[in-house]
Amino acid sequence: NAGVTQTPKFQVLKTGQSMTLQCAQDMNHEYMSWYRQDPGMGLRLIHYSVGAGITDQGEVPNGYNVSRSTTEDFPLRLLSAAPSQTSVYFCASSYRELRGGYTFGSGTRLTVV
Amino acid sequence: AQKITQTQPGMFVQEKEAVTLDCTYDTSDPSYGLFWYKQPSSGEMIFLIYQGSYDQQNATEGRYSLNFQKARKSANLVISASQLGDSAMYFCAMRDRSGGGADGLTFGKGTHLIIQP
């Protein structure tokens, strides 16, 4: 099993550009979520989904959109990139029963110049 | 108030010693889950252990155990017989639905653990 696959691994954007970070899981997990990790801040929740067609905002949703049209995919869209969005982005998924933990992707390192 | 507090930014421990990483949490939700993750220098997030708020016993997974003190809102990670490969950042995290309800994780700021030979 591939687990959680994130693409791309690295990306440089210019201020104002838009892009989509891809996230796919093959474990039939109901829950999926996006986080950003900044130095000294731990990981912060951006958006999450409890199933196909259902999404909601986390702690830091501004500047990001998500959709969940299938169980497997949960893309994160940056509408108009800003230098403050320079970060490492992680996608994670889990079963509704949490005992197995959330499985994380390998991350996307995004730089906005 | 912070939902997850990790008070040890960094720790140095001698190899083979036991390590306790502190984590306190704050929630009004009676049903919550607590997690510990390891992040080595390579950057991936590795799930270590889970404790549910209604679990009667402390969780254990190999060399990892969770010292869960519900009344004190404490969920410390204990690593027995530390190894050089345990050197990493360690994050405590919680899933609860207080304060607006979120089905993602809230993380602490982490503890950087360095195991010395």
Short mmCIF file of C-alpha atoms in Angstrom, two decimals:
data_model
loop_
_atom_site.label_atom_id
_atom_site.label_comp_id
_atom_site.label_asym_id
_atom_site.label_seq_id
_atom_site.Cartn_x
_atom_site.Cartn_y
_atom_site.Cartn_z
CA ASN A 1 0.00 0.00 0.00
CA ALA A 2 1.19 3.50 -0.82
CA GLY A 3 -0.48 5.09 2.23
CA VAL A 4 -0.81 8.88 1.86
CA THR A 5 0.79 10.35 -1.25
CA GLN A 6 1.51 14.05 -1.51
CA THR A 7 2.69 15.86 -4.62
CA PRO A 8 4.77 17.81 -5.31
CA LYS A 9 7.52 17.40 -2.70
CA PHE A 10 8.96 20.86 -3.37
CA GLN A 11 7.49 23.97 -4.98
CA VAL A 12 8.51 27.57 -5.44
CA LEU A 13 5.77 30.08 -6.25
CA LYS A 14 5.72 33.76 -6.97
CA THR A 15 3.48 36.00 -4.90
CA GLY A 16 -0.02 36.00 -6.35
CA GLN A 17 0.25 32.67 -8.16
CA SER A 18 -2.19 29.88 -7.43
CA MET A 19 -1.51 26.18 -7.15
CA THR A 20 -2.95 22.92 -5.87
CA LEU A 21 -1.23 20.55 -3.50
CA GLN A 22 -2.36 17.01 -4.16
CA CYS A 23 -3.14 14.41 -1.50
CA ALA A 24 -4.32 10.86 -2.13
CA GLN A 25 -4.78 7.90 0.20
CA ASP A 26 -5.49 4.28 -0.64
CA MET A 27 -6.55 3.02 2.79
CA ASN A 28 -10.25 3.90 2.50
CA HIS A 29 -9.91 6.32 5.42
CA GLU A 30 -12.92 8.48 6.20
CA TYR A 31 -11.00 11.38 7.76
CA MET A 32 -8.52 13.56 5.88
CA SER A 33 -6.86 16.80 6.94
CA TRP A 34 -4.24 19.35 5.96
CA TYR A 35 -1.64 20.92 8.25
CA ARG A 36 1.12 23.45 7.92
CA GLN A 37 4.33 23.29 9.91
CA ASP A 38 6.30 26.43 10.64
CA PRO A 39 9.48 26.61 12.76
CA GLY A 40 8.68 26.62 16.48
CA MET A 41 4.92 26.36 15.87
CA GLY A 42 4.26 22.64 15.68
CA LEU A 43 1.62 21.63 13.12
CA ARG A 44 -1.53 23.67 12.65
CA LEU A 45 -4.78 22.42 11.13
CA ILE A 46 -5.86 24.16 7.91
CA HIS A 47 -8.90 22.20 6.72
CA TYR A 48 -10.35 18.79 7.34
CA SER A 49 -12.92 16.39 5.96
CA VAL A 50 -14.91 13.59 7.59
CA GLY A 51 -16.04 12.10 4.30
CA ALA A 52 -16.64 12.71 0.61
CA GLY A 53 -18.53 15.95 0.07
CA ILE A 54 -17.91 17.23 3.62
CA THR A 55 -15.20 19.74 4.51
CA ASP A 56 -14.68 22.23 7.30
CA GLN A 57 -12.19 24.83 8.45
CA GLY A 58 -9.45 24.30 10.95
CA GLU A 59 -7.32 26.77 12.88
CA VAL A 60 -5.68 28.58 9.93
CA PRO A 61 -7.96 28.32 6.86
CA ASN A 62 -7.50 31.78 5.32
CA GLY A 63 -6.02 31.71 1.84
CA TYR A 64 -6.74 28.02 1.29
CA ASN A 65 -9.59 26.04 -0.25
CA VAL A 66 -10.31 22.33 -0.21
CA SER A 67 -12.78 19.91 -1.74
CA ARG A 68 -13.42 16.21 -1.27
CA SER A 69 -15.19 14.75 -4.25
CA THR A 70 -13.94 11.19 -3.56
CA THR A 71 -12.87 9.26 -0.48
CA GLU A 72 -9.33 8.99 -1.82
CA ASP A 73 -8.45 12.58 -2.77
CA PHE A 74 -8.25 15.79 -0.76
CA PRO A 75 -6.50 18.59 -2.71
CA LEU A 76 -5.48 21.88 -1.08
CA ARG A 77 -5.68 24.99 -3.22
CA LEU A 78 -3.74 28.17 -2.62
CA LEU A 79 -5.79 30.92 -4.22
CA SER A 80 -3.21 33.74 -4.36
CA ALA A 81 0.08 32.76 -2.78
CA ALA A 82 1.66 35.05 -0.19
CA PRO A 83 5.12 34.87 1.45
CA SER A 84 3.34 34.07 4.75
CA GLN A 85 2.27 30.76 3.18
CA THR A 86 5.87 29.61 2.95
CA SER A 87 5.76 26.43 5.02
CA VAL A 88 5.84 22.65 4.99
CA TYR A 89 2.42 21.19 4.29
CA PHE A 90 1.28 17.78 5.48
CA CYS A 91 -1.78 15.80 4.52
CA ALA A 92 -3.06 13.11 6.90
CA SER A 93 -5.81 10.52 6.95
CA SER A 94 -7.38 8.15 9.46
CA TYR A 95 -10.29 5.85 10.08
CA ARG A 96 -13.15 7.23 12.12
CA GLU A 97 -11.89 4.91 14.87
CA LEU A 98 -8.71 6.75 15.81
CA ARG A 99 -6.78 4.02 17.59
CA GLY A 100 -4.53 3.41 14.59
CA GLY A 101 -3.54 7.06 14.48
CA TYR A 102 -3.48 9.48 11.60
CA THR A 103 -1.21 8.48 8.71
CA PHE A 104 0.78 11.41 7.32
CA GLY A 105 2.11 12.03 3.87
CA SER A 106 5.76 12.93 3.39
CA GLY A 107 5.04 16.64 3.10
CA THR A 108 5.35 19.44 0.55
CA ARG A 109 7.91 22.17 1.12
CA LEU A 110 6.48 25.37 -0.37
CA THR A 111 8.37 28.61 -0.79
CA VAL A 112 6.59 31.79 -1.90
CA VAL A 113 8.87 34.53 -3.16
CA ALA B 1 -5.43 28.87 26.52
CA GLN B 2 -3.28 26.45 24.61
CA LYS B 3 -4.90 23.11 24.02
CA ILE B 4 -1.63 21.19 24.09
CA THR B 5 1.41 22.26 26.10
CA GLN B 6 4.83 20.69 25.84
CA THR B 7 7.10 22.43 28.33
CA GLN B 8 10.42 20.88 27.29
CA PRO B 9 11.74 22.53 24.12
CA GLY B 10 14.82 20.27 24.19
CA MET B 11 16.22 17.34 26.13
CA PHE B 12 19.56 15.57 26.24
CA VAL B 13 19.51 11.97 27.50
CA GLN B 14 22.17 9.30 27.78
CA GLU B 15 21.68 6.22 25.64
CA LYS B 16 19.87 3.35 27.41
CA GLU B 17 18.25 5.67 29.95
CA ALA B 18 14.47 6.03 30.15
CA VAL B 19 12.97 9.29 28.88
CA THR B 20 9.78 11.06 29.88
CA LEU B 21 8.39 13.72 27.55
CA ASP B 22 5.77 15.94 29.13
CA CYS B 23 2.40 16.86 27.66
CA THR B 24 -0.57 18.59 29.25
CA TYR B 25 -3.82 19.28 27.48
CA ASP B 26 -6.96 21.33 27.88
CA THR B 27 -10.40 20.33 26.67
CA SER B 28 -14.02 20.42 27.78
CA ASP B 29 -14.97 17.51 25.51
CA PRO B 30 -15.37 14.29 27.58
CA SER B 31 -14.51 12.21 24.52
CA TYR B 32 -11.06 12.92 23.15
CA GLY B 33 -8.00 11.15 21.86
CA LEU B 34 -4.35 11.80 22.57
CA PHE B 35 -1.50 10.96 20.20
CA TRP B 36 2.26 11.07 20.14
CA TYR B 37 4.23 11.49 16.92
CA LYS B 38 7.94 11.31 16.16
CA GLN B 39 9.50 13.51 13.50
CA PRO B 40 13.10 12.60 12.66
CA SER B 41 15.37 14.99 10.80
CA SER B 42 14.13 13.51 7.52
CA GLY B 43 10.78 15.19 8.19
CA GLU B 44 8.21 12.43 8.12
CA MET B 45 5.59 12.15 10.86
CA ILE B 46 5.60 8.73 12.55
CA PHE B 47 2.66 7.68 14.73
CA LEU B 48 3.83 6.20 18.04
CA ILE B 49 0.92 5.72 20.42
CA TYR B 50 -2.74 6.58 21.09
CA GLN B 51 -4.75 7.01 24.29
CA GLY B 52 -8.52 7.41 24.32
CA SER B 53 -10.12 9.43 27.09
CA TYR B 54 -12.25 6.47 28.18
CA ASP B 55 -9.43 3.94 28.12
CA GLN B 56 -8.99 2.39 31.54
CA GLN B 57 -5.39 1.39 31.04
CA ASN B 58 -2.35 3.33 29.93
CA ALA B 59 -1.42 2.66 26.32
CA THR B 60 1.77 0.77 25.53
CA GLU B 61 3.50 0.07 22.19
CA GLY B 62 6.84 -1.70 22.46
CA ARG B 63 9.29 0.68 24.15
CA TYR B 64 6.70 3.46 24.24
CA SER B 65 4.14 3.93 26.96
CA LEU B 66 1.79 6.74 27.75
CA ASN B 67 1.42 7.87 31.35
CA PHE B 68 -2.19 9.08 31.25
CA GLN B 69 -3.34 11.07 34.28
CA LYS B 70 -6.83 12.20 33.36
CA ALA B 71 -7.54 14.33 36.43
CA ARG B 72 -4.31 16.26 35.88
CA LYS B 73 -4.89 16.42 32.10
CA SER B 74 -1.49 14.95 31.54
CA ALA B 75 -0.35 12.49 28.84
CA ASN B 76 3.40 12.00 29.15
CA LEU B 77 5.29 9.76 26.75
CA VAL B 78 7.78 7.35 28.30
CA ILE B 79 10.50 5.79 26.16
CA SER B 80 12.27 2.93 27.85
CA ALA B 81 15.91 2.07 27.15
CA SER B 82 16.54 4.97 24.78
CA GLN B 83 18.50 4.40 21.56
CA LEU B 84 20.47 6.75 19.31
CA GLY B 85 17.71 6.38 16.72
CA ASP B 86 15.24 7.93 19.13
CA SER B 87 16.81 11.35 18.52
CA ALA B 88 14.02 13.39 16.90
CA MET B 89 11.26 15.93 17.49
CA TYR B 90 8.33 14.53 19.43
CA PHE B 91 4.86 15.99 19.20
CA CYS B 92 1.88 15.48 21.46
CA ALA B 93 -1.49 15.96 19.75
CA MET B 94 -5.18 15.78 20.61
CA ARG B 95 -8.42 15.23 18.72
CA ASP B 96 -11.43 16.71 20.49
CA ARG B 97 -14.52 18.65 19.56
CA SER B 98 -14.46 21.53 22.05
CA GLY B 99 -14.17 25.14 20.92
CA GLY B 100 -16.08 24.80 17.69
CA GLY B 101 -15.47 21.20 16.88
CA ALA B 102 -12.72 19.95 14.65
CA ASP B 103 -12.02 16.44 13.45
CA GLY B 104 -8.35 17.12 12.91
CA LEU B 105 -5.48 17.21 15.37
CA THR B 106 -4.22 20.00 17.59
CA PHE B 107 -0.47 19.75 18.14
CA GLY B 108 1.90 20.96 20.79
CA LYS B 109 5.08 22.78 19.78
CA GLY B 110 7.20 19.71 20.28
CA THR B 111 10.22 18.51 22.23
CA HIS B 112 13.57 18.04 20.53
CA LEU B 113 15.10 14.90 22.03
CA ILE B 114 18.79 14.16 21.57
CA ILE B 115 20.18 10.81 22.72
CA GLN B 116 23.85 10.93 23.56
CA PRO B 117 26.13 7.85 23.36
#
